[in-house]
XYZ file of C-alpha atoms in Angstrom:
358
model
C 7.117 -11.122 10.377
C 4.814 -9.934 7.608
C 4.763 -6.537 5.857
C 3.004 -3.734 7.728
C 1.373 -2.047 4.744
C -0.210 -3.069 1.454
C 2.101 -2.133 -1.387
C 2.102 -3.213 -5.041
C 4.831 -5.471 -6.393
C 5.846 -7.129 -3.141
C 7.850 -10.364 -3.213
C 6.297 -12.035 -0.168
C 5.065 -15.073 -2.068
C 8.321 -15.499 -3.971
C 10.791 -15.383 -1.056
C 10.872 -19.143 -0.600
C 12.111 -19.468 -4.175
C 15.276 -17.405 -3.707
C 15.773 -17.644 0.069
C 18.567 -20.222 -0.301
C 20.471 -17.765 -2.507
C 20.663 -15.130 0.235
C 24.155 -15.136 1.796
C 25.091 -14.540 5.421
C 25.624 -10.822 6.021
C 26.545 -8.138 8.542
C 24.317 -5.363 7.211
C 21.107 -5.692 5.199
C 20.457 -2.960 2.601
C 17.295 -2.406 0.550
C 17.134 0.646 -1.756
C 13.597 0.025 -3.162
C 11.870 -0.931 0.058
C 8.127 -0.705 -0.650
C 6.299 -3.164 1.593
C 9.608 -4.740 2.657
C 8.531 -8.388 2.502
C 12.109 -9.729 2.401
C 13.247 -7.448 5.243
C 10.369 -8.531 7.488
C 10.950 -12.175 6.590
C 14.676 -12.052 7.399
C 14.384 -9.704 10.433
C 18.015 -8.546 10.100
C 19.966 -7.375 13.155
C 21.215 -4.276 11.345
C 19.564 -2.745 8.295
C 19.506 0.294 6.015
C 16.271 0.728 4.092
C 15.227 3.342 1.557
C 12.346 4.306 -0.669
C 11.630 7.335 -2.833
C 8.024 7.531 -1.548
C 8.035 10.213 1.137
C 4.691 9.066 2.560
C 5.848 5.476 2.862
C 9.082 6.449 4.574
C 7.275 8.795 6.978
C 4.982 5.870 7.816
C 7.945 3.658 8.777
C 9.654 6.467 10.693
C 6.527 7.117 12.749
C 6.349 3.442 13.653
C 10.030 3.457 14.621
C 9.529 6.579 16.742
C 6.292 5.209 18.223
C 4.771 8.595 17.334
C 1.880 9.154 19.757
C -0.013 11.648 17.587
C 0.098 9.258 14.633
C -1.147 6.364 16.792
C -3.932 8.547 18.177
C -5.123 9.422 14.676
C -5.060 5.765 13.643
C -7.238 4.887 16.620
C -9.674 7.630 15.648
C -9.928 6.195 12.130
C -10.687 2.782 13.618
C -13.237 4.256 16.019
C -15.137 6.210 13.362
C -15.146 3.224 10.978
C -16.550 0.892 13.627
C -19.049 3.495 14.831
C -20.498 3.952 11.342
C -20.503 0.208 10.634
C -22.217 -0.600 13.947
C -24.807 2.158 13.509
C -25.899 1.259 9.985
C -25.856 -2.457 10.840
C -28.166 -1.787 13.789
C -30.456 0.342 11.606
C -30.517 -2.072 8.662
C -34.286 -2.746 8.847
C -34.953 0.983 8.694
C -32.599 1.310 5.712
C -34.307 -1.650 4.068
C -37.618 0.210 4.328
C -36.133 3.355 2.783
C -34.724 1.199 0.014
C -37.933 -0.743 -0.649
C -40.114 2.365 -0.646
C -37.496 4.502 -2.445
C -37.959 7.000 0.372
C -35.305 9.569 -0.554
C -36.466 12.247 1.873
C -36.146 10.095 4.983
C -32.915 8.612 3.698
C -31.488 12.152 3.379
C -32.559 12.920 6.961
C -30.964 9.706 8.169
C -27.682 10.532 6.421
C -27.701 14.039 7.901
C -28.239 12.603 11.370
C -25.598 9.906 11.018
C -23.077 12.430 9.642
C -23.509 14.547 12.769
C -23.277 11.529 15.076
C -20.132 10.207 13.379
C -18.446 13.602 13.322
C -15.016 13.953 14.935
C -13.453 17.339 14.239
C -9.931 15.950 14.537
C -10.272 13.740 11.481
C -13.511 14.909 9.794
C -12.240 18.320 8.769
C -15.474 19.512 7.122
C -18.780 18.060 8.309
C -20.843 19.523 5.434
C -18.540 17.995 2.890
C -18.557 14.694 4.733
C -22.366 14.664 4.637
C -22.380 15.539 0.925
C -19.939 12.757 -0.032
C -21.691 10.233 2.218
C -25.061 11.094 0.656
C -23.732 10.780 -2.885
C -22.217 7.353 -2.259
C -25.239 6.001 -0.386
C -27.668 7.171 -3.082
C -25.430 5.846 -5.864
C -25.177 2.460 -4.162
C -28.903 2.238 -3.500
C -29.672 3.057 -7.148
C -27.136 0.552 -8.509
C -28.488 -2.125 -6.191
C -32.039 -1.470 -7.442
C -30.842 -1.810 -11.009
C -28.995 -5.045 -10.266
C -32.038 -6.476 -8.497
C -34.028 -6.033 -11.696
C -31.771 -8.694 -13.232
C -31.741 -11.053 -10.246
C -33.175 -10.545 -6.725
C -30.657 -10.351 -3.873
C -30.782 -12.560 -0.816
C -31.561 -10.731 2.407
C -27.905 -11.048 3.445
C -26.585 -9.734 0.104
C -28.981 -6.799 0.152
C -27.931 -5.972 3.699
C -24.236 -6.002 2.763
C -24.835 -3.848 -0.314
C -26.728 -1.186 1.628
C -24.056 -1.073 4.326
C -21.361 -0.778 1.635
C -22.939 2.467 0.426
C -22.174 4.054 3.801
C -18.706 2.555 4.216
C -17.673 3.593 0.706
C -18.889 7.119 1.525
C -16.585 7.289 4.526
C -13.684 5.960 2.450
C -14.386 8.453 -0.344
C -14.403 11.357 2.108
C -10.971 10.331 3.394
C -9.757 9.780 -0.180
C -10.837 13.340 -0.893
C -8.737 14.530 2.058
C -5.794 12.430 0.832
C -5.884 14.178 -2.550
C -6.190 17.651 -1.054
C -3.156 16.981 1.131
C -1.137 15.486 -1.739
C -1.978 18.427 -4.031
C -1.160 20.974 -1.295
C -4.717 22.300 -1.137
C -4.854 21.889 2.631
C -2.177 21.723 5.295
C -2.285 19.075 8.022
C 0.261 17.628 10.429
C 2.504 14.799 9.259
C 0.819 12.511 11.790
C -2.621 13.235 10.301
C -1.306 12.891 6.746
C 0.323 9.501 7.317
C -2.601 8.098 9.316
C -4.827 9.080 6.384
C -2.312 7.553 3.946
C -2.282 4.250 5.855
C -6.078 4.133 6.049
C -6.336 4.647 2.271
C -3.731 1.929 1.601
C -5.767 -0.510 3.690
C -9.215 0.247 2.279
C -8.611 1.074 -1.401
C -9.434 -1.634 -3.929
C -6.633 -4.181 -4.325
C -4.026 -1.861 -2.715
C -3.623 -0.306 -6.166
C -2.207 3.069 -7.185
C -3.712 5.071 -10.021
C -4.017 8.800 -10.697
C -6.162 10.832 -13.066
C -4.983 13.678 -15.322
C -5.340 16.132 -12.416
C -2.946 14.088 -10.305
C -5.727 12.814 -8.048
C -5.627 9.300 -6.616
C -8.764 7.610 -7.955
C -8.867 4.005 -6.747
C -12.337 3.223 -5.336
C -13.304 1.556 -2.080
C -12.430 -2.132 -1.825
C -16.075 -3.204 -1.575
C -18.272 -5.486 0.511
C -15.434 -7.726 1.734
C -13.699 -4.662 3.234
C -16.657 -3.598 5.401
C -15.714 -5.813 8.326
C -11.960 -5.257 8.189
C -10.387 -5.138 11.626
C -8.375 -1.905 11.495
C -7.636 -2.171 15.215
C -5.791 -5.403 14.554
C -3.692 -3.616 11.926
C -2.835 -0.859 14.405
C -1.867 -3.386 17.092
C 0.439 -5.070 14.592
C 2.293 -1.773 14.067
C 2.760 -1.400 17.825
C 3.986 -4.919 18.564
C 7.220 -5.247 20.528
C 8.768 -7.305 17.710
C 8.102 -4.477 15.258
C 9.664 -1.902 17.549
C 12.707 -4.095 18.172
C 13.277 -4.634 14.451
C 13.121 -0.930 13.637
C 15.367 0.005 16.558
C 18.416 -1.194 14.598
C 17.123 -0.040 11.194
C 18.190 3.181 9.472
C 15.403 4.628 7.311
C 16.075 6.948 4.350
C 14.094 8.652 1.583
C 16.554 9.239 -1.258
C 17.272 8.375 -4.848
C 18.684 4.823 -4.841
C 22.102 5.934 -6.148
C 22.588 8.568 -3.462
C 21.406 6.118 -0.821
C 23.880 3.391 -1.868
C 26.788 5.803 -2.437
C 26.429 7.193 1.094
C 26.816 3.774 2.710
C 30.151 2.320 3.807
C 29.737 -1.130 2.312
C 31.936 -4.200 2.649
C 31.930 -7.643 1.052
C 30.131 -8.900 4.162
C 27.038 -6.770 3.476
C 24.006 -7.762 1.435
C 21.822 -5.632 -0.851
C 18.392 -6.880 -1.890
C 16.867 -5.036 -4.849
C 13.342 -5.166 -6.218
C 13.384 -2.146 -8.565
C 10.584 -1.009 -10.887
C 10.227 -3.107 -14.006
C 11.638 -2.144 -17.403
C 8.430 -0.552 -18.667
C 6.978 2.912 -19.013
C 6.769 3.164 -15.255
C 5.631 5.952 -12.972
C 6.159 5.263 -9.306
C 3.400 5.293 -6.738
C 3.637 9.048 -6.256
C 3.853 9.855 -9.963
C 7.638 9.855 -10.567
C 9.164 8.064 -13.535
C 11.680 5.227 -13.458
C 12.922 4.857 -17.011
C 15.699 3.121 -18.986
C 18.257 5.748 -17.934
C 17.449 4.940 -14.308
C 17.854 1.219 -15.040
C 21.274 1.970 -16.532
C 22.196 4.082 -13.484
C 21.254 1.154 -11.272
C 23.433 -1.229 -13.284
C 26.430 1.159 -13.070
C 25.889 1.605 -9.329
C 25.821 -2.148 -8.761
C 29.047 -2.593 -10.738
C 30.839 -0.495 -8.101
C 29.512 -2.029 -4.876
C 31.751 -4.354 -2.827
C 28.682 -5.857 -1.117
C 26.904 -8.928 -2.398
C 23.612 -8.144 -4.088
C 20.558 -10.024 -5.307
C 18.237 -8.284 -7.748
C 14.808 -9.600 -8.769
C 13.283 -8.087 -11.873
C 10.952 -8.886 -14.750
C 12.689 -10.341 -17.769
C 13.030 -8.094 -20.819
C 15.653 -8.048 -23.571
C 16.848 -4.681 -22.319
C 17.441 -5.885 -18.753
C 19.038 -9.150 -19.825
C 21.414 -7.418 -22.248
C 22.283 -4.810 -19.628
C 23.433 -7.326 -17.000
C 24.553 -10.463 -18.866
C 28.266 -9.607 -19.315
C 29.069 -8.684 -15.730
C 26.771 -10.659 -13.457
C 25.223 -14.056 -12.831
C 21.683 -14.415 -14.114
C 19.236 -17.022 -12.900
C 15.622 -17.181 -13.915
C 12.391 -18.349 -12.468
C 9.450 -19.526 -14.477
C 5.751 -19.118 -13.840
C 6.004 -21.780 -11.132
C 8.843 -19.805 -9.502
C 11.439 -22.510 -9.898
C 14.815 -21.149 -10.878
C 17.688 -22.268 -13.078
C 20.716 -20.854 -14.849
C 19.557 -18.378 -17.443
C 19.983 -19.385 -21.063
C 19.609 -16.922 -23.904
C 17.093 -19.284 -25.506
C 14.667 -19.243 -22.568
C 12.360 -16.539 -23.907
C 9.386 -17.730 -21.847
C 11.030 -16.839 -18.537
C 9.144 -14.140 -16.638
C 11.581 -13.050 -13.901
C 15.323 -12.824 -13.491
C 17.479 -13.154 -10.392
C 20.732 -11.259 -10.894
C 23.660 -11.537 -8.473
C 27.355 -10.665 -8.253
C 28.076 -13.934 -6.410
C 27.152 -17.592 -6.685
C-alpha cells in the first residue's frame, strides 16, 4: 500500500534501500508517523503509531472509524471542485472574450454568478467572502497572464489552462483561509469539517509543503495548472478501500510526545520500532512546534532503554553521529542510497541508519 496523505520527509523512495535490515517482529511501532510510508509498505498485523500533529492523527482516526460525517465532507469538496472546473471549462470561450477585451465588468458579473451557483452552505461558510477571494484570484491570474503574454504569446491550450487556474486557485485560497481561521481558533467547526479541510489543503497546496508567516498563518499557494484536473474522488476512494480499513483495524493510533508514547508501551525484544525523526537542524514541526537538540538527546536516551529492536533513519550531522556512535550500530547511505558500515572519515554521507541490532 501507499501513503494516504502527502507529508514532507517521507521515506517511500528509500524503503528498498533498508528493507533487508528490517527484522521479523510481533508488533510494529512508529513514534514519528507522518505519511507512514514504511508502515503502509510493510502492512503489519499489529501496530502502534504516533505523531505529535493532532490534525494528522485525527485524519487517521477518522479513516479507522470510517467516520461518515468526515467522508460526507470529503465528497462535498470533490463535488464543488469538479463543479467549478466543469463550469469554467464549459465557459472558456466566454472567459477568453473577457480576457481579450479586458472586460472587467462582465467578468465580475460572471464571478458573482458562479460563486452563487457553486455555493454549498455546509462547506462554503461565507458566500460573500468566497466571492471576494475568487474574484481577487481570478483578476490576479488574468493580469499576470496578460503580462506574461507580452513576453511570449500563449498557445490556445496554455491560455485556457491559465484562465481556469485563476478560478481553481480562488477556490483553494478560500479553503486555505478557512484552514487558518480554524487553526487560529477564529471560528469553530466540527472535527469532521476541520480534517476534511485539512486533507483537501494537503492535496492541493504546492508541493505538499508546510510554511507559516509571522502571524502563524499557513501560506503555501495553490499547486498550479497541473493540479486543476486532480481526481479527488480517487483519493477519497483510496481512503475507503477494504485493505485500508483492515490495516487500521489492528492499529493503535496515538497523538503524544514520542517519549511518553514509547514509555507507555509494553515492549519486548520481538518488537520493532521504526523511527524517522526530525533532522538535527533548527526545526519547527508542521504545526509550529520545535524539535531541538534536547529533544534529539531525549530520543537517544529513550532508545537506550528499549528492549525492542529499532531502526532509525536520520540526516548525518556531527551532533547526531557523536550522540549515537558509542552505543549503537551506524550504517550510512550515500546520495545513491546504497549503504555501508559508517566510518568516521566518510564526511560526504548524507543519511545514517542507526540500529541496536545487526
